[in-house]
Amino acid sequence: MTLVKAYAAQAADKQLTPYSFDRREPGTDDVEIKILYCGVCHSDIHTARNEWGGTVYPAVPGHEIVGKVTRVGTNVSKFKIGDTVGVGCFVDSCMHCSNCNNDLEQYCENGNTQTYNSLSQDKQTITLGGYSSHIVVTQHFVLSISDKLPLEKVAPLLCAGITTYSPLRHWGIKAGDKIGVVGLGGLGHMAVKLAASMGAEVTMLSRSKSKEKDAARLGAKHFKLTTDKDTMAELANSFNFILDTVSAAHDYNEYLGLLKSDGVMIIVGAPSEPTPVSAFQFILGRRSLVGSLVGGVKETQEMLDYCAEHNITSDVEVININQINEAYERTLAGDVHYRFVIDMATL
Ligand code: NAP
Ligand code: ZN
């Protein structure tokens, strides 16, 4: 066992504080990684505060991890000591169900192991995430990171990047498609950059007028204020796709009506409260409401390579680990431009 330093939530209503725990020694297929940067995802907040239920304390969040390989097991062929690598939202899965066999480990039929607050495949230990000095991960779930891009700006690609890239690819978003991105936060800003890079005509749908200039800089052709009733009425039947990244409960019906016939609204934001949806939103215009969870290992590597090739990174504000509680408050207040990333050297 190796003792690692970390930051943990000890209870839903407590701030994160310094914590230490033991990580397993790298096994034959494992890679040990010294963490350099870890992004701060809204899922970290949902989990630390037990908003989705089921949080096991102490909880160490963090699933946008970039670091250097420090040790490898004897079977590890993909990586060597000193390589720059990444770890995203999950660190293991059954590896034999039909989804795992189709590079869709995120939908493992036997339950994948997420990077934090998740049951390991031994069905005993609960995982602890990237707000820590080191992590040990089986090689299949470790990603190669190009040294071409600044690593602190690459870290958020491991969740915000792949969560938006995967549905854009799955639903085949292409040049000329009109897509509305709802919510300009961590996921939203990556959605705008990625959809624009694929040639789509992006409209930012935001409740924050102050983000209009940024939306244009990120690649959105239009900016529409969702709090304005007249604007929303004018937007009826406008989009082929809507990608909804909002973290809090809101009325999906208001957005479904903005789709053209056969339009698809893709939910990636994960509010803790359910929202009722009217049957007429689907019947009128044959519209669909769908969801998507991060992306598989193969697709995550594809996304990282795509971003390196197209020079796409996240807009980040680098923080010290002792600013994490303030970063949570600012994220909740919508005051994030557009991802906090922890410099783990400050741990
Ligand atoms: P974030 O940075 O906090 O961004 C969320 C954005 O949603 C905000 O910037 C804001 O944008 C909008 N928003 C927030 N509260 C709102 C409200 N009450 N009403 C309307 N709009 C509101 O969060 P994030 O890290 O991007 O994560 C977004 C959500 O995705 C979270 O629920 C997270 O758990 C989930 N998630 C899902 C997956 C997946 O695999 N599906 C992966 C990662 C994260 P505006 O100010 O522009 O309106
Ligand atoms: Zn995340």
XYZ file of C-alpha atoms and ligand atoms in Angstrom:
396
model
C 0.000 0.000 0.000
C 1.104 3.586 -0.666
C -0.120 6.442 1.484
C -1.435 9.294 -0.678
C -2.407 12.824 0.243
C -5.837 14.006 -0.824
C -8.788 16.323 -0.195
C -12.057 14.710 0.851
C -15.638 15.545 1.774
C -16.409 13.958 5.135
C -20.172 14.655 4.979
C -22.708 16.249 2.601
C -22.810 19.497 4.556
C -19.070 19.762 5.236
C -16.352 21.524 3.266
C -13.601 19.453 1.679
C -10.525 19.136 3.915
C -7.087 17.444 3.753
C -7.212 13.671 4.023
C -4.866 10.749 3.409
C -5.518 7.126 2.495
C -3.801 4.021 1.100
C -3.747 3.203 -2.613
C -3.028 -0.356 -3.750
C 0.465 -1.189 -4.987
C 0.436 -1.406 -8.801
C -0.525 -4.969 -9.840
C 0.742 -6.642 -13.019
C -1.665 -4.697 -15.294
C -1.638 -1.447 -13.338
C -0.205 1.982 -14.006
C 0.636 4.290 -11.096
C 0.217 7.956 -11.957
C 1.450 11.069 -10.160
C -1.387 13.524 -10.673
C -0.370 16.941 -12.016
C -3.770 18.504 -12.688
C -7.355 17.592 -11.871
C -10.385 19.411 -13.283
C -13.383 20.313 -11.126
C -16.581 18.894 -12.646
C -20.083 19.727 -11.418
C -20.471 15.961 -10.817
C -17.814 16.350 -8.086
C -20.154 18.799 -6.339
C -23.270 16.631 -6.833
C -21.310 13.754 -5.258
C -19.540 15.612 -2.436
C -22.923 17.019 -1.357
C -24.779 13.721 -1.893
C -27.227 15.364 -4.302
C -27.665 12.140 -6.293
C -27.787 9.983 -3.142
C -25.417 7.118 -2.385
C -22.273 9.054 -1.550
C -19.928 7.075 0.690
C -17.797 9.279 2.965
C -14.995 10.198 3.089
C -15.468 10.983 -0.620
C -12.504 12.070 -2.762
C -13.898 13.522 -6.029
C -11.995 14.240 -9.255
C -12.244 12.543 -12.665
C -10.419 14.888 -15.013
C -6.930 13.637 -14.285
C -3.660 14.325 -16.080
C -0.310 13.144 -14.765
C 2.938 11.249 -15.275
C 3.463 7.508 -15.023
C 5.589 6.676 -11.961
C 5.384 2.857 -11.897
C 4.039 0.123 -14.166
C 3.169 -3.549 -13.600
C 5.047 -6.318 -15.415
C 2.240 -6.854 -18.006
C 1.967 -3.195 -18.918
C 2.934 -2.653 -22.538
C 0.951 0.497 -23.358
C 2.880 2.835 -21.022
C 6.309 3.411 -19.497
C 7.590 5.506 -16.593
C 7.543 9.223 -17.425
C 4.710 9.052 -20.010
C 2.051 11.761 -19.850
C -1.320 10.111 -19.332
C -4.924 10.807 -18.422
C -7.728 9.162 -16.474
C -11.371 10.053 -16.982
C -14.659 9.117 -15.359
C -14.177 5.372 -14.953
C -11.270 3.120 -14.046
C -12.584 -0.427 -14.578
C -15.447 -2.538 -15.947
C -16.285 -6.237 -16.385
C -14.475 -6.304 -19.778
C -16.657 -9.145 -21.125
C -20.272 -7.947 -21.537
C -21.488 -6.914 -24.989
C -21.059 -3.208 -24.242
C -17.486 -3.665 -22.967
C -16.747 -5.772 -26.061
C -18.039 -2.900 -28.218
C -15.829 -0.226 -26.611
C -18.747 1.110 -24.576
C -17.296 0.433 -21.116
C -19.277 3.374 -19.738
C -22.427 1.299 -20.260
C -20.947 -1.938 -18.808
C -23.924 -4.245 -18.202
C -22.365 -5.549 -15.010
C -21.659 -2.100 -13.618
C -18.505 -0.193 -14.439
C -16.233 1.250 -11.763
C -16.267 5.010 -11.817
C -13.198 6.945 -10.743
C -14.747 7.960 -7.430
C -17.597 6.924 -5.145
C -18.012 3.665 -7.028
C -17.678 -0.015 -6.235
C -14.432 -1.550 -7.523
C -14.683 -4.753 -9.554
C -13.699 -6.638 -6.359
C -17.201 -5.515 -5.234
C -15.734 -4.369 -1.914
C -13.722 -1.159 -2.091
C -15.124 2.251 -2.947
C -13.008 4.252 -5.377
C -11.376 7.548 -4.419
C -10.690 10.068 -7.161
C -8.277 12.607 -8.508
C -8.097 15.210 -5.751
C -5.112 13.139 -4.625
C -1.373 12.908 -5.250
C -1.391 9.508 -7.029
C -3.822 7.065 -8.589
C -3.412 3.408 -9.625
C -5.429 2.315 -12.682
C -5.469 -0.822 -14.818
C -3.773 0.007 -18.144
C -6.852 -0.416 -20.371
C -8.481 2.630 -18.732
C -5.430 4.918 -18.981
C -5.301 7.388 -21.899
C -2.272 8.722 -23.778
C -1.907 12.480 -23.647
C -0.031 14.504 -26.250
C 2.636 16.820 -24.817
C 1.703 19.294 -27.577
C -1.034 21.013 -25.541
C -0.829 22.672 -22.059
C -1.715 19.910 -19.613
C -3.864 22.024 -17.290
C -6.094 22.835 -20.272
C -6.199 19.199 -21.364
C -7.405 17.835 -17.990
C -11.081 18.883 -18.507
C -11.181 16.998 -21.814
C -11.233 13.772 -19.765
C -14.833 14.462 -18.709
C -16.243 17.710 -20.140
C -14.555 16.994 -23.494
C -15.595 13.384 -23.977
C -19.111 13.914 -22.553
C -19.831 16.414 -25.297
C -17.722 14.812 -28.074
C -19.383 11.395 -27.749
C -23.005 12.457 -28.456
C -21.880 14.811 -31.232
C -20.246 11.798 -32.924
C -22.983 9.296 -32.054
C -25.738 11.458 -33.541
C -23.480 12.418 -36.463
C -23.456 16.201 -36.037
C -21.983 17.633 -39.214
C -21.392 20.793 -41.187
C -24.588 22.741 -41.682
C -26.484 21.208 -38.755
C -28.084 23.733 -36.445
C -27.370 22.890 -32.807
C -28.384 24.677 -29.622
C -26.122 24.188 -26.596
C -27.927 24.832 -23.300
C -25.796 26.118 -20.389
C -22.368 27.708 -20.722
C -20.292 25.983 -18.059
C -17.617 23.288 -18.194
C -19.502 20.909 -20.494
C -21.224 23.718 -22.395
C -18.051 25.495 -23.415
C -16.517 22.248 -24.711
C -19.763 21.477 -26.580
C -19.568 24.845 -28.343
C -15.904 24.402 -29.291
C -16.330 20.822 -30.499
C -19.597 21.311 -32.406
C -18.166 24.418 -34.105
C -15.005 22.483 -35.028
C -17.240 19.893 -36.744
C -18.805 22.646 -38.855
C -22.168 22.870 -37.080
C -23.939 26.211 -36.669
C -23.967 26.665 -32.897
C -26.451 28.727 -30.908
C -25.652 29.302 -27.237
C -28.798 29.022 -25.114
C -27.925 30.625 -21.776
C -29.589 32.370 -18.872
C -26.467 34.581 -18.424
C -26.257 37.639 -20.683
C -22.738 38.281 -19.321
C -21.480 35.188 -21.222
C -22.495 36.444 -24.680
C -19.033 37.624 -25.784
C -17.375 34.470 -24.526
C -19.878 32.311 -26.394
C -18.935 34.041 -29.647
C -15.219 33.652 -28.914
C -15.737 29.935 -28.226
C -17.393 29.472 -31.624
C -21.123 30.109 -31.184
C -22.682 31.943 -34.131
C -25.687 33.104 -32.099
C -26.432 33.792 -28.437
C -29.989 33.555 -27.096
C -31.132 34.419 -23.618
C -33.331 31.581 -22.350
C -34.938 33.753 -19.673
C -36.536 35.923 -22.379
C -39.967 34.540 -23.338
C -40.146 36.348 -26.717
C -36.704 35.040 -27.724
C -37.733 31.481 -26.841
C -40.982 31.851 -28.851
C -39.026 33.075 -31.898
C -36.734 30.042 -31.676
C -39.538 27.470 -32.148
C -38.654 24.828 -34.804
C -35.057 26.089 -35.165
C -32.678 23.268 -34.326
C -31.704 19.831 -35.622
C -30.089 19.128 -32.250
C -30.061 20.513 -28.735
C -27.330 19.497 -26.298
C -28.454 20.224 -22.734
C -25.631 20.554 -20.180
C -27.587 22.201 -17.347
C -26.809 20.929 -13.831
C -30.056 21.992 -12.126
C -33.678 20.939 -12.733
C -35.335 22.916 -15.549
C -38.254 22.466 -17.922
C -37.239 20.238 -20.890
C -40.581 21.019 -22.574
C -39.415 24.585 -23.224
C -36.471 23.278 -25.251
C -38.118 20.345 -27.067
C -40.359 22.851 -28.849
C -37.256 24.538 -30.291
C -36.431 21.397 -32.315
C -37.337 21.001 -35.977
C -39.227 17.823 -36.987
C -37.120 14.720 -36.286
C -34.884 16.888 -34.100
C -33.016 15.304 -31.210
C -32.512 16.786 -27.760
C -29.548 15.202 -25.994
C -29.368 15.398 -22.212
C -25.909 15.285 -20.628
C -26.551 17.545 -17.627
C -27.630 15.482 -14.629
C -29.959 17.392 -12.268
C -30.865 15.471 -9.141
C -34.613 16.215 -9.517
C -36.812 14.613 -12.251
C -38.765 16.818 -14.676
C -42.122 15.835 -16.270
C -42.234 15.924 -20.079
C -45.426 16.216 -22.164
C -46.164 13.454 -24.740
C -47.092 16.166 -27.233
C -43.498 17.381 -27.343
C -42.573 14.067 -29.010
C -45.724 13.480 -31.068
C -45.761 16.903 -32.691
C -42.740 16.882 -34.982
C -41.596 13.302 -34.206
C -38.964 14.650 -31.867
C -36.657 12.624 -29.588
C -35.274 13.186 -26.120
C -32.136 11.115 -25.471
C -29.219 10.984 -23.035
C -25.516 10.189 -23.112
C -22.889 9.214 -20.545
C -19.232 10.234 -21.066
C -17.619 7.964 -23.737
C -15.745 4.658 -23.956
C -11.969 4.330 -23.657
C -11.409 4.057 -27.419
C -13.590 7.079 -28.142
C -11.937 9.083 -25.338
C -8.533 8.447 -26.953
C -10.019 9.430 -30.333
C -11.323 12.680 -28.768
C -7.922 13.463 -27.161
C -6.172 12.891 -30.495
C -8.817 14.988 -32.307
C -8.306 17.847 -29.820
C -4.493 17.646 -30.154
C -4.844 17.746 -33.952
C -7.316 20.650 -33.938
C -5.669 22.527 -31.067
C -8.800 22.330 -28.893
C -8.441 22.684 -25.121
C -10.520 23.876 -22.211
C -10.614 27.478 -20.941
C -9.404 27.078 -17.381
C -8.795 28.900 -14.138
C -6.018 27.091 -12.289
C -6.507 26.980 -8.515
C -4.625 25.728 -5.474
C -6.224 22.764 -3.745
C -7.072 24.891 -0.690
C -9.346 27.004 -2.946
C -11.540 24.009 -3.787
C -14.473 24.980 -1.556
C -14.510 28.495 -2.987
C -14.374 26.977 -6.497
C -17.471 24.882 -5.683
C -19.365 27.990 -4.552
C -18.324 29.913 -7.648
C -19.350 27.007 -9.916
C -22.764 26.902 -8.250
C -23.095 30.650 -8.784
C -22.306 30.206 -12.515
C -19.039 32.109 -11.991
C -16.683 29.697 -13.755
C -14.812 30.561 -16.989
C -15.090 27.775 -17.860
C -13.440 25.077 -15.785
C -11.554 25.182 -12.502
C -8.474 22.964 -12.588
C -6.498 22.099 -9.463
C -2.706 22.363 -9.625
C -1.981 19.205 -7.644
C 1.528 20.430 -6.777
C -0.266 22.557 -4.154
C -1.599 19.501 -2.302
P -21.231 23.811 -14.708
O -19.862 24.163 -15.148
O -21.711 24.229 -13.385
O -22.225 24.341 -15.862
C -23.618 24.202 -15.783
C -24.289 25.375 -16.527
O -25.688 25.146 -16.499
C -24.107 26.714 -15.865
O -22.907 27.364 -16.249
C -25.317 27.479 -16.335
O -25.094 28.012 -17.644
C -26.366 26.397 -16.427
N -27.207 26.381 -15.202
C -26.840 26.079 -13.945
N -27.858 26.155 -13.101
C -28.924 26.468 -13.826
C -30.279 26.683 -13.530
N -30.741 26.596 -12.280
N -31.113 26.983 -14.547
C -30.635 27.101 -15.794
N -29.348 26.932 -16.139
C -28.503 26.620 -15.166
O -21.437 22.223 -14.744
P -20.709 21.111 -15.664
O -19.485 20.617 -14.968
O -20.645 21.588 -17.046
O -21.766 19.911 -15.531
C -23.087 20.074 -16.016
C -23.945 18.884 -15.657
O -23.510 17.754 -16.418
C -23.862 18.440 -14.190
O -25.156 18.041 -13.771
C -22.924 17.238 -14.242
O -23.121 16.349 -13.178
C -23.344 16.633 -15.558
N -22.360 15.722 -16.168
C -22.845 14.699 -16.904
C -21.982 13.844 -17.560
C -22.507 12.758 -18.435
O -21.777 11.811 -18.721
N -23.731 12.835 -18.897
C -20.604 14.035 -17.420
C -20.154 15.104 -16.665
C -21.031 15.954 -16.057
P -25.688 29.448 -18.111
O -25.256 30.443 -17.083
O -25.051 29.658 -19.445
O -27.164 29.301 -18.223
Zn -17.321 15.119 -14.870
